[in-house]
XYZ file of C-alpha atoms in Angstrom:
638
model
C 9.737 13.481 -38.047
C 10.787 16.842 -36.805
C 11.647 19.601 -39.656
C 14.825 20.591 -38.910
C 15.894 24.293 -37.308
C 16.488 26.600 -39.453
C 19.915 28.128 -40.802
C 19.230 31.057 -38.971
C 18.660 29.587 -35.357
C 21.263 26.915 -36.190
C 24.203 28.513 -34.609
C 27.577 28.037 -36.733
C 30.508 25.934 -35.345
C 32.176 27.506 -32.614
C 29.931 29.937 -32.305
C 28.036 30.403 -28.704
C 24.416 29.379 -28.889
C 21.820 32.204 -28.547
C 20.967 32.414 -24.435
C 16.569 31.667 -24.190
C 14.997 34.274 -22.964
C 12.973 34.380 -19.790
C 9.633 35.700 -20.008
C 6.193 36.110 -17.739
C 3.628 33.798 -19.059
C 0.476 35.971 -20.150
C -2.319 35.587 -17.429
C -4.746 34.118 -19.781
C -1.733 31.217 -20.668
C -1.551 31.212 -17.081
C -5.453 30.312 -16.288
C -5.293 27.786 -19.489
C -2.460 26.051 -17.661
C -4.230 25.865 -14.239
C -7.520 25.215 -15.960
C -5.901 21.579 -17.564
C -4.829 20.967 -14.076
C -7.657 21.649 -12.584
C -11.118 21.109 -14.763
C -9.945 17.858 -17.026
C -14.016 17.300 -17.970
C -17.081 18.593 -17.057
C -17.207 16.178 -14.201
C -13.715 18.034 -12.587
C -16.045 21.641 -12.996
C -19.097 19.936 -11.415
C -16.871 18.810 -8.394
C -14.886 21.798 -7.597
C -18.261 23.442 -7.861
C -20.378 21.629 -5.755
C -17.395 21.331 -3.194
C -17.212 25.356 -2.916
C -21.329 25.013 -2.274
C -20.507 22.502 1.015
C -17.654 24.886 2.034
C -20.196 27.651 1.809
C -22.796 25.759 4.428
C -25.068 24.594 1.918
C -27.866 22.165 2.968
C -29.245 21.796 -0.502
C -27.355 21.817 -3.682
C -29.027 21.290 -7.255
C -26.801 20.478 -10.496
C -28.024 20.286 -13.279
C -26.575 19.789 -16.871
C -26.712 19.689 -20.457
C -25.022 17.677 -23.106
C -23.257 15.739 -20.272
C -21.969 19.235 -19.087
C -20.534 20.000 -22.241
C -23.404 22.644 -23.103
C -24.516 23.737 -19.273
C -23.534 23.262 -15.780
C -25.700 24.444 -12.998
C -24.808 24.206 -9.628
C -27.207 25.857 -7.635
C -27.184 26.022 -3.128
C -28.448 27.976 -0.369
C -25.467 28.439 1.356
C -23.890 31.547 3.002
C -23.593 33.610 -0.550
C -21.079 36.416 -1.752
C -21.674 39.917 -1.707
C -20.450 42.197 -5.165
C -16.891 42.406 -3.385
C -16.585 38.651 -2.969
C -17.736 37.805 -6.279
C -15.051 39.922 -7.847
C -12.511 38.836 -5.346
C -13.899 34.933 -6.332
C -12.702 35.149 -9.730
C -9.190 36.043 -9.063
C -6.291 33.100 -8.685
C -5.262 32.253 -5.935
C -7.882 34.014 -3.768
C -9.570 32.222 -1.539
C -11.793 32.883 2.144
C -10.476 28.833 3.320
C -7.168 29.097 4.887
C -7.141 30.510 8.510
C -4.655 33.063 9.172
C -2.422 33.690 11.961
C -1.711 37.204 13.850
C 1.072 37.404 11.593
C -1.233 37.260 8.260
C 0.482 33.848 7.586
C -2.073 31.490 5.783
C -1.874 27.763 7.543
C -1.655 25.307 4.765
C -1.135 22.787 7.442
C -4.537 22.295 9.173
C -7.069 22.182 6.141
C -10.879 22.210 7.798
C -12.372 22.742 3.794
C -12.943 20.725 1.014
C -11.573 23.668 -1.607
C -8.407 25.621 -0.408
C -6.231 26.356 -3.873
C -8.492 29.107 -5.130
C -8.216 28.299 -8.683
C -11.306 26.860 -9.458
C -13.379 29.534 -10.320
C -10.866 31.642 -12.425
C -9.405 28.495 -14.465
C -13.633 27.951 -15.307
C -13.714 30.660 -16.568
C -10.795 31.144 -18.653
C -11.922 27.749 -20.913
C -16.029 28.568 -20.493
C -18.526 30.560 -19.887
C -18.963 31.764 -16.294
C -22.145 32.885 -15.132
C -22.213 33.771 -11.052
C -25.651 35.253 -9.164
C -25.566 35.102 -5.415
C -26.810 36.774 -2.285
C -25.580 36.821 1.384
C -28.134 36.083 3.767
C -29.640 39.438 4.834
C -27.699 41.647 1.779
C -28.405 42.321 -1.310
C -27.757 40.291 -5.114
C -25.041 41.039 -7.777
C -24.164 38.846 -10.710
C -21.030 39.122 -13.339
C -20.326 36.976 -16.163
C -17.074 35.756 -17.645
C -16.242 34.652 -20.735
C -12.840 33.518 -21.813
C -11.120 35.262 -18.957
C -13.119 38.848 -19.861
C -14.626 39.839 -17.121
C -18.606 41.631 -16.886
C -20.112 42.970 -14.137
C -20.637 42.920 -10.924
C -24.325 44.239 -11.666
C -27.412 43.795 -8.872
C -29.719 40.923 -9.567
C -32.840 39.435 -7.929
C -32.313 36.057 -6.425
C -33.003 34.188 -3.525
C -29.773 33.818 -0.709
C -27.253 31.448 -1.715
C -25.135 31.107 -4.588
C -25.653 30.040 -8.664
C -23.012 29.252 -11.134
C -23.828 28.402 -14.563
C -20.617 26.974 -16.583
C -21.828 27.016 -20.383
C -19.496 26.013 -23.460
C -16.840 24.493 -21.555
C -13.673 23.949 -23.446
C -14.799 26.609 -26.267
C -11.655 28.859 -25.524
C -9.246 25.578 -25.789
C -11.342 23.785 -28.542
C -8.230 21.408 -28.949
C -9.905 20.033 -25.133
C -12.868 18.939 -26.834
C -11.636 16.379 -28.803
C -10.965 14.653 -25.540
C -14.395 14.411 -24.295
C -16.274 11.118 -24.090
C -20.072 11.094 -25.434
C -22.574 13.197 -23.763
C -24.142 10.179 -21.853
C -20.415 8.844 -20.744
C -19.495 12.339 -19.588
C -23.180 12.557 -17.565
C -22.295 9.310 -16.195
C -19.132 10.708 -14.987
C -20.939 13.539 -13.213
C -23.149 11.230 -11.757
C -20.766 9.491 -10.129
C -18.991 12.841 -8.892
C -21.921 13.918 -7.183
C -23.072 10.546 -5.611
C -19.798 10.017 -3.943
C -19.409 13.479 -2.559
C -23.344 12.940 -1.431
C -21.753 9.646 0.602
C -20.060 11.780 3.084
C -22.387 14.587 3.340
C -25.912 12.771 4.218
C -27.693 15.883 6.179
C -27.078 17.541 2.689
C -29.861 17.044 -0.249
C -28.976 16.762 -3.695
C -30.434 17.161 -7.005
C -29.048 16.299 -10.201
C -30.853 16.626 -13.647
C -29.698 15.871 -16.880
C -31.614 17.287 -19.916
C -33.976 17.867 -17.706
C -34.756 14.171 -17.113
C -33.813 13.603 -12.874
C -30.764 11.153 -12.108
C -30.496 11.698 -8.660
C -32.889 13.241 -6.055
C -31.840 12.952 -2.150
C -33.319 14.223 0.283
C -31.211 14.857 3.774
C -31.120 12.323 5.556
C -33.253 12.461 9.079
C -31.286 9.714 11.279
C -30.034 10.619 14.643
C -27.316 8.494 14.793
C -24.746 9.754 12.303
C -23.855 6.087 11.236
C -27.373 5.168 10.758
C -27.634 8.348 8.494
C -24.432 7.159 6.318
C -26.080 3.706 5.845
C -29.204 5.315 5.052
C -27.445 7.808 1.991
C -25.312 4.752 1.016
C -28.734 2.548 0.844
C -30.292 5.357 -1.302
C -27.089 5.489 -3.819
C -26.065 2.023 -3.539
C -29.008 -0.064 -3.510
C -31.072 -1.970 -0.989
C -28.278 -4.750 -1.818
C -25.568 -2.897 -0.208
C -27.740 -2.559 2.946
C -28.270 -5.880 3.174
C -25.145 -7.226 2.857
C -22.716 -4.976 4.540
C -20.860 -4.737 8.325
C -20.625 -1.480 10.322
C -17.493 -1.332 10.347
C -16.182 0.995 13.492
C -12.541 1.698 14.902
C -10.233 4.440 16.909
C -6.739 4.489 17.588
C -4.375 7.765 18.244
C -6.180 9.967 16.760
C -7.434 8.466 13.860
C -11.175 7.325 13.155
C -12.056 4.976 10.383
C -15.863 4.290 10.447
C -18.248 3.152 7.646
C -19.624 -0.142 5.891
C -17.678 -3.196 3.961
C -19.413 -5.826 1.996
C -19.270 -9.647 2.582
C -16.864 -11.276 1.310
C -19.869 -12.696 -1.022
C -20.612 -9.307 -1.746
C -18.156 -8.238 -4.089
C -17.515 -7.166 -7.886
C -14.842 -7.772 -10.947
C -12.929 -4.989 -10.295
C -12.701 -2.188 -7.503
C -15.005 0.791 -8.570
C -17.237 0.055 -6.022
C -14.964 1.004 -3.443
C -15.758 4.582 -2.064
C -12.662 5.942 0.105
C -13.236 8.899 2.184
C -10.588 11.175 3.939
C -12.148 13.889 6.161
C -14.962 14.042 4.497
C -13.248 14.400 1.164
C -13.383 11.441 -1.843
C -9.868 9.945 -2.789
C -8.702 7.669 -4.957
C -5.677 6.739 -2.925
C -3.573 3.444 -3.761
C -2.792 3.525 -0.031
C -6.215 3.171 0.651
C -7.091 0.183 -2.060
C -4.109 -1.839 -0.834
C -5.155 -1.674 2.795
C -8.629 -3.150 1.340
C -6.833 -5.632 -0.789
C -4.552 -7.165 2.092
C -8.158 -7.117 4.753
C -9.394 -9.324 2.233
C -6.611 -11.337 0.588
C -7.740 -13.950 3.009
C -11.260 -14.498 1.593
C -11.461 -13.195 -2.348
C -9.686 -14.033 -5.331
C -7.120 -12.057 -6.685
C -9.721 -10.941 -9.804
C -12.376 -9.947 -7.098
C -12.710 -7.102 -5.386
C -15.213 -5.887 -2.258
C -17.641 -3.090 -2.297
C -17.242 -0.916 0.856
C -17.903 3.126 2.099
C -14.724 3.661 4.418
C -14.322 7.326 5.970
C -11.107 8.000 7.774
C -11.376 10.975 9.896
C -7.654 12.440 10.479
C -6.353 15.134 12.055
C -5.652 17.549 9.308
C -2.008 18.423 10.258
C -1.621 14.443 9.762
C -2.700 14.283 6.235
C -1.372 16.358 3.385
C -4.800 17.077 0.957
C -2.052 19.266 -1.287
C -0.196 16.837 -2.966
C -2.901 16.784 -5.982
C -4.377 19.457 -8.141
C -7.340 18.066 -8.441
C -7.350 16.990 -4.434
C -7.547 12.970 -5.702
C -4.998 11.817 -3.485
C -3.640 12.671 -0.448
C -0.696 11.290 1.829
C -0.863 10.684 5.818
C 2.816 11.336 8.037
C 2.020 7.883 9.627
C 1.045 5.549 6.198
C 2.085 2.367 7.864
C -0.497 3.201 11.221
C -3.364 4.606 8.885
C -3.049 1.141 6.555
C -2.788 -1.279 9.734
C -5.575 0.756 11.278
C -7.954 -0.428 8.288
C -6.685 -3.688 7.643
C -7.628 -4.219 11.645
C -10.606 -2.726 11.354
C -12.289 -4.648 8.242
C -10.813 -8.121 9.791
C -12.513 -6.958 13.151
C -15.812 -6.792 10.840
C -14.848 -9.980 8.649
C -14.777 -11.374 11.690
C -18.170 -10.639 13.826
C -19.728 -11.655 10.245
C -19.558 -14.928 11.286
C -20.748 -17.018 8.448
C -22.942 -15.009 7.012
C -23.407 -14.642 3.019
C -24.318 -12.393 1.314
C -28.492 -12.084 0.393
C -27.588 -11.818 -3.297
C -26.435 -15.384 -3.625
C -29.835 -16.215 -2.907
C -31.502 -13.786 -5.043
C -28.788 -15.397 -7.817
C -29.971 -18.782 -7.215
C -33.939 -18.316 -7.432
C -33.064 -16.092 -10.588
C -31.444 -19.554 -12.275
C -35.294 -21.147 -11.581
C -37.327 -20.652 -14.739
C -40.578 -22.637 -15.479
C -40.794 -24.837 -18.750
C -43.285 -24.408 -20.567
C -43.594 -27.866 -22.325
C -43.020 -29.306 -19.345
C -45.667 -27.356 -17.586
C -48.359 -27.372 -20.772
C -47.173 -30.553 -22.026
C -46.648 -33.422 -19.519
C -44.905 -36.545 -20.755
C -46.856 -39.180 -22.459
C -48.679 -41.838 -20.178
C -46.817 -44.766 -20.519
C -43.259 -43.047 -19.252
C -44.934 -42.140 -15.903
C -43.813 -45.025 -14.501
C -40.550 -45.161 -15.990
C -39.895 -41.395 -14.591
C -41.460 -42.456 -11.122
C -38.839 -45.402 -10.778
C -36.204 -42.651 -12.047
C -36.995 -39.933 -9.598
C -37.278 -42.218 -6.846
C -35.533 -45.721 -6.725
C -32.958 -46.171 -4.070
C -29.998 -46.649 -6.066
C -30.963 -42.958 -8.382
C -27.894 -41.616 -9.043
C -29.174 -38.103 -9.608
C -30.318 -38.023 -5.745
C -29.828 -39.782 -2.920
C -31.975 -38.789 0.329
C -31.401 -40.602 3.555
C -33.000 -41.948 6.310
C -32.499 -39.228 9.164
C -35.386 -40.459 11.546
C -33.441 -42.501 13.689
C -30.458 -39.097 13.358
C -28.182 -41.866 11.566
C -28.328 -42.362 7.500
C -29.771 -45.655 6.204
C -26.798 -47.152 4.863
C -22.607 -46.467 5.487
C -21.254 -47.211 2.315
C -18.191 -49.491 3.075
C -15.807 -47.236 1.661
C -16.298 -44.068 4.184
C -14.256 -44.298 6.838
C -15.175 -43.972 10.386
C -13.455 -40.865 10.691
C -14.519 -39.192 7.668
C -15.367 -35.861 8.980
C -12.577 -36.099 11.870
C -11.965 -32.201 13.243
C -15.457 -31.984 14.028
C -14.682 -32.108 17.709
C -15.941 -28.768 19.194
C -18.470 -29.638 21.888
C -20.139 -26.887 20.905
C -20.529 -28.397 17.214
C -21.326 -32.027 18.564
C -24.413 -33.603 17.291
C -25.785 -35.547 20.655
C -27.650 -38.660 20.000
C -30.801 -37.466 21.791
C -30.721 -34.381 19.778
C -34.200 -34.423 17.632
C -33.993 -32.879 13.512
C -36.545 -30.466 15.007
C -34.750 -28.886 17.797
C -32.037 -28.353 15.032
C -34.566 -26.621 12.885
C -33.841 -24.023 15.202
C -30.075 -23.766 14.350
C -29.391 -21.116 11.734
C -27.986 -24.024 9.256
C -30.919 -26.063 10.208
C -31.579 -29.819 10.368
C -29.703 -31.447 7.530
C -32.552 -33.671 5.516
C -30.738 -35.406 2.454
C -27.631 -35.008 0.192
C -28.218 -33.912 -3.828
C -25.944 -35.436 -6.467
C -23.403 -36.364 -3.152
C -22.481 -33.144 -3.279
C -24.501 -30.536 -1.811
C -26.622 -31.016 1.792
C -30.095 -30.396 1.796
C -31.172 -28.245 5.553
C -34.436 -27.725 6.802
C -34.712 -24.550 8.850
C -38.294 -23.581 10.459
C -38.669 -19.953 7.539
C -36.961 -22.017 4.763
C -34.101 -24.802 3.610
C -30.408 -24.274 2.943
C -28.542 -25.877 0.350
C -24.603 -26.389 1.531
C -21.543 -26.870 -1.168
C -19.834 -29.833 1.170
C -16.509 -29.588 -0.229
C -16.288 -25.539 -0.404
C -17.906 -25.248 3.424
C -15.489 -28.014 4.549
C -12.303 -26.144 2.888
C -12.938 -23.134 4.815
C -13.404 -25.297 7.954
C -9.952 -26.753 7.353
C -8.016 -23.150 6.128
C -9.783 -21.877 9.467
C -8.089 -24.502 11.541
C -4.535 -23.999 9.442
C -4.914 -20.653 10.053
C -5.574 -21.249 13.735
C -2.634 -23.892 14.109
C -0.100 -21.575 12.405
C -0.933 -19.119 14.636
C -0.395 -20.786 17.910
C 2.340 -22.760 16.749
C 3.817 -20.403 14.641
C 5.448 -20.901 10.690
C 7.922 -23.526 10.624
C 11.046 -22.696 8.271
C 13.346 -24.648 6.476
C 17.241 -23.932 6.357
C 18.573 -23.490 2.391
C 22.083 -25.811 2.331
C 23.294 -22.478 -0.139
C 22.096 -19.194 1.043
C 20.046 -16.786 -1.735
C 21.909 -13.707 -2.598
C 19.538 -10.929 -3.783
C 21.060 -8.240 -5.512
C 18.620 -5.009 -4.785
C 18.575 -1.246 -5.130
C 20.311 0.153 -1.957
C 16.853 2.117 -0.559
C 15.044 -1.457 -1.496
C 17.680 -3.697 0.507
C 17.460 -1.207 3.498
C 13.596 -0.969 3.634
C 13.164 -5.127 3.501
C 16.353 -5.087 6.070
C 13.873 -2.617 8.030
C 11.327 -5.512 7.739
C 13.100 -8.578 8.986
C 11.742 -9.399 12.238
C 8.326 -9.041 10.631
C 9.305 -11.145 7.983
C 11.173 -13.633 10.276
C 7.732 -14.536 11.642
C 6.305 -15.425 8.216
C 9.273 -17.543 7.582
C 11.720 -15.317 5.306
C 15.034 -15.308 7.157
C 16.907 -12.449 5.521
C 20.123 -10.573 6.594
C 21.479 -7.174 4.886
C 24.747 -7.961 2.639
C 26.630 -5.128 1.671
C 25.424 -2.382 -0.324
C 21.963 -3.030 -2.113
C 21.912 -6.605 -1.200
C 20.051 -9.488 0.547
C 20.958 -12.639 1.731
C 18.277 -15.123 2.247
C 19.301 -17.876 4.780
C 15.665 -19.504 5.997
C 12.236 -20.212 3.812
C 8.841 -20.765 4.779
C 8.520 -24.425 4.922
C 5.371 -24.600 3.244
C 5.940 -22.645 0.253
C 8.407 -25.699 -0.384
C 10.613 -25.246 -3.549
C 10.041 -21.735 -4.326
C 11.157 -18.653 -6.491
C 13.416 -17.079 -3.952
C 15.052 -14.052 -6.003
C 11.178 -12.863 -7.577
C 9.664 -13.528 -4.030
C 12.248 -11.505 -2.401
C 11.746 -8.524 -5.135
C 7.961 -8.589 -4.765
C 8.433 -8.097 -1.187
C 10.590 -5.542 -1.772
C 8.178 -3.588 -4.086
C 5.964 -3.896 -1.648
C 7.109 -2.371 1.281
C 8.765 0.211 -0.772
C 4.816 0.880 -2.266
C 2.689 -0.272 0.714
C 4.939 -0.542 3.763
C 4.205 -4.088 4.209
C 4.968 -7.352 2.968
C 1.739 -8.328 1.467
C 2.819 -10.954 -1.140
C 4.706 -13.276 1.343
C 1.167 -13.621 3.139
C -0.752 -14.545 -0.056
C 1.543 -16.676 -0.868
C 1.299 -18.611 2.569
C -2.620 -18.234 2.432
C -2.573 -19.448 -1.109
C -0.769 -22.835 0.057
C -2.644 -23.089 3.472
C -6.164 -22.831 1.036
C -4.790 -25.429 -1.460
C -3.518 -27.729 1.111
C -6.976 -27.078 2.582
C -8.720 -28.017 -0.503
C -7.167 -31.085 -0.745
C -7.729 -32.183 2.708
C -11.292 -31.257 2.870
C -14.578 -33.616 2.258
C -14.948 -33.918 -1.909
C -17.846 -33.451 -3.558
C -19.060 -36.906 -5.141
C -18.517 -38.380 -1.072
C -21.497 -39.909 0.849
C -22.400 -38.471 4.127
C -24.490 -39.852 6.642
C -26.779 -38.113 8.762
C -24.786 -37.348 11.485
C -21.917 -36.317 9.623
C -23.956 -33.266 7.570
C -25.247 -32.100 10.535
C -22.014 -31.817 12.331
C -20.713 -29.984 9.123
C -23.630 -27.518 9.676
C -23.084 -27.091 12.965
C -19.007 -26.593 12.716
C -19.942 -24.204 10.180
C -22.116 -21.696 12.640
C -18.930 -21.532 14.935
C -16.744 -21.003 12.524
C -15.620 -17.385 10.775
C -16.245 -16.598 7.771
C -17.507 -20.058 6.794
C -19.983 -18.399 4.398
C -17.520 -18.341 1.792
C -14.933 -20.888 0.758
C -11.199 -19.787 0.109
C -11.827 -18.002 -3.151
C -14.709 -15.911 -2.379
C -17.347 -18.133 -3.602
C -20.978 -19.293 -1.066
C -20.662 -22.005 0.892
C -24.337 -22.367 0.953
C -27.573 -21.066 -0.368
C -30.559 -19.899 1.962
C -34.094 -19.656 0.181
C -36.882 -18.588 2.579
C -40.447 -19.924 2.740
C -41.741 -16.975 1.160
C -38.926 -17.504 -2.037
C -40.063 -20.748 -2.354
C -44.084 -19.788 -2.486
C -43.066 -17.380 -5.293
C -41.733 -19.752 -7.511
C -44.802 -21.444 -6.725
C -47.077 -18.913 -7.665
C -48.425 -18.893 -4.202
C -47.803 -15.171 -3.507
């Protein structure tokens, strides 16, 4: 509880209150302030740091730290360098050599070219640490200065090679109240590390170095690729893993004046929550809910909601379209045209999703021979002599439940079990997909599903392929066969609504009602009729038909959140893909049917026309692929 004023700055009844005075700040208040804005953790310090080195021209920058930045920061490049004048000019708020000026000495904060623009980085550094700057212009000579809780020492000459190195020590020790904030030394590394890898995304003709405790972290060279998107893929490869370069798209679009180029993972491909999703805008690493929802509605389609994709975007923008000011700490940004920027992505990743065809991701196979692990009594002890036999006629008597393999020399199975129906995998009309009679299992070794040889546990399809064999989920390959037809059918026929006998009145805020009102003929072809009434409110006259009985008031709000947050009505088409997947799931093939021969292999072939048939409605495989040479391993054969 508060202690309460005293008598003498209570004023008595009646009386006026005393007036506050107004009063300057003290600079060294002042560079506390902007240093909490600016430098929250070591990793904030490292970042403005190494971002000043790229603005400079550097082609090689070297951090290094101790006690997870805490005790030391080093950032160390060979850019352009300051001479004794810049230094002390450097230091000072507010000053920076970024901004072009006009004839009129007018600084354009409009079109930003640099990754550093405020000018406070340096200053509010060194008002909580201890700054130490060397550097040397190309072709001039090298001064140092030092400064230590805003006291300034030096400029002084100083042997060192041309470029620039800052050394941050005792961060925090002029605010010691900041320290108690701080993670552990190796969370706070880890934070750095992560800093300096995704500003080493964008920049891959740049090498880094990064040391901690003088144990390396990360080492990259520059990259030597021609082709600048080969050199991206390369840097991601070295940061990301040989995973992410296996199991990626290019992803590659232009519209008005707006570039978005870069990588995005399978759908197979993806992680528990989104931290693995690296957003660039002109050149610069955001964290941009703009951003994440565009990646959230490309993919609502494919993942679960508790899913997320890895991906590298980099949206190159005009400058005077984007406004990099909006954060101290240059996070976020916003674009003048959000609505054309998010589209622009969403089109872009579904124009990857769908060239993927249906491919999945190399991992699931790496997964699978993971889950294979020799037994050791089974291997050193084998089973007692008189259950050979009994095992034999268990592993392979006709009616063995565990496995049932059938006949596929003549292309038909060896026995129809009465109760599958002669149409039991009716859709699988393509001629394209049609398995011909005089089609041989070893001209459709050739396929990329392969021949199919035999069904496990009547549930998964065993494929031959000439480098390996396939093993096929029938049910979760034949739901995304069906949702891909839905999908197909309710676009060419469009989304049939149903008329409510009582209109829904939806009582809104008045900027909500008028941005959904914005939105109706968008929403009108999803199936929402709506119509503005009065002041703050909706009236909601048609439904989608499929949703069926639904929550009209909380649908009509979620939409409404969303266009006020995202500009688009995202929910309403989850919703719609959550019932087209569900009534997909139940009108697909079930796991525990027999298939025959033919049937399987028209799955497999329906499958290698289809998109995205690598991964069923919720994200998960479809099918496994283990090559020849993953099978000899497990082996022991190489």
């Amino acid at each position: 509880m508060a202690e309460p004023a005293s008598d003498s700055a209570r004023p008595s009844d009646g009386a006026t209150p005393p007036r506050p005075q107004i009063r300057r700040l003290s600079e060294g208040t002042v560079n506390r302030i902007a240093a909490g804005e600016v430098v929250e953790r070591p990793a904030s310090a490292v970042k403005e740091l190494v971002e000043n080195a790229l603005d400079a021209g550097a082609r090689r920058i070297d951090v290094a730290i101790s006690g997870g930045g805490k005790t030391l920061i080093s950032v160390e490049d060979d850019g352009c360098g300051m001479t004794a004048d810049d230094l002390l000019l450097a230091i000072e708020r507010h000053a920076t050599s970024k901004l072009a000026v006009d004839d009129a000495g007018t600084e354009d904060l409009v079109h930003i070219n640099s990754l550093g623009f405020r000018g406070e980085a340096l200053p509010s550094i060194g008002a909580v640490a201890r700054l130490g700057i060397i550097s040397r212009p190309r072709g001039g000579e090298g001064h140092a200065l030092k400064v230590e809780g805003g006291k300034l020492s030096g400029p002084r000459p100083a042997g060192t090679a041309p470029g620039t190195r800052i050394e941050v020590r005792d961060i925090f020790f002029a605010t010691p109240a900041r320290l108690k904030f701080l993670k552990s030394d190796r969370a706070e590394a880890q934070a750095v590390s992560d800093v300096v890898k995704r500003i080493a995304m964008a920049h891959p003709r740049v090498a880094f170095s990064l040391t901690h405790e003088g144990r390396t972290m990360l080492r990259l060279d520059a990259e030597a690729a021609t082709d600048d998107e080969e050199a991206h893929l390369a840097r991601l490869a070295r940061i990301l893993g040989r995973d992410f370069q296996d199991n990626v798209m290019p992803v590659a679009i232009e519209r008005e004046g707006i570039a978005i180029h870069g990588h995005a993972g399978l759908p197979t491909f993806n992680r528990g929550n989104a931290q693995a999703q690296y957003l660039f805008v002109n050149g610069r690493p955001v964290r941009d809910k703009l951003l994440t929802g565009a990646v959230r509605g490309a993919y609502a389609d494919f993942l679960a909601r508790d899913r997320h994709p890895i991906l590298a975007l980099f949206v190159e923008v005009d400058p005077a379209e984007v406004d990099v000011n909006v954060h101290p700490a240059k996070a976020e940004v916003r674009f003048r045209d959000p609505g054309h920027v998010r589209a622009l992505i969403v089109k872009s990743l579904r124009m990857a999703l769908d060239d993927a065809g249906h491919r999945a991701s190399t991992t699931v196979a790496g997964t699978a021979l993971g889950a294979f692990r020799p037994e050791p009594q089974a291997l050193h002890q084998p089973p007692p002599q008189r259950h050979l036999m009994e095992l034999a006629s268990r592993s392979f008597a006709p009616s063995a439940p565990a496995i049932h393999v059938q006949g596929m020399e003549d292309g038909h199975g060896s026995e129809v079990p009465a109760h599958t129906p002669a149409d039991a995998l009716a859709g699988f009309e393509r001629a394209e997909a049609r398995v011909e009679d005089t089609a041989s299992t070893d001209d459709l070794m050739d396929r990329p599903l392969g021949a199919a040889r035999g069904q496990l546990h009547l549930t998964y399809i065993v494929s031959e392929t000439r480098d390996g064999l396939i093993l096929v989920d029938q049910h979760a390959a034949h739901e995304r066969l069906v949702h891909e037809r839905m999908k197909k059918a309710l676009a060419e026929a469009g989304i049939k609504r149903q008329a409510l006998l009582v209109p829904e009145v939806v009582e809104l805020g008045a900027g909500e009602a008028a941005a959904l009102a914005d939105r109706s003929d968008e929403l009108a072809e999803l199936g929402l009729v709506i119509e503005p009434f009065g002041d703050g409110t909706i009236i909601v006259r048609e439904t989608p038909a499929m949703l069926g009985d639904t929550d009209i008031q909380g649908l009509t709000r979620d939409l409404a959140d969303e266009v006020a947050e995202l500009g688009e009505a995202l929910s309403l088409k989850e919703r719609l893909d959550e019932v087209s997947g569900t009534m997909a799931c139940h009108g697909s093939v079930r796991a525990g049917r027999r298939l025959t021969a033919a049937e399987m292999n028209a799955l497999l072939r329906e499958m290698e026309v289809t998109p995205h048939s690598g991964q069923c409605n919720h994200g998960r495989p479809t099918y496994v692929k283990l090559t020849l040479p993953d099978i000899e391993k497990l082996f022991g054969r190489r």
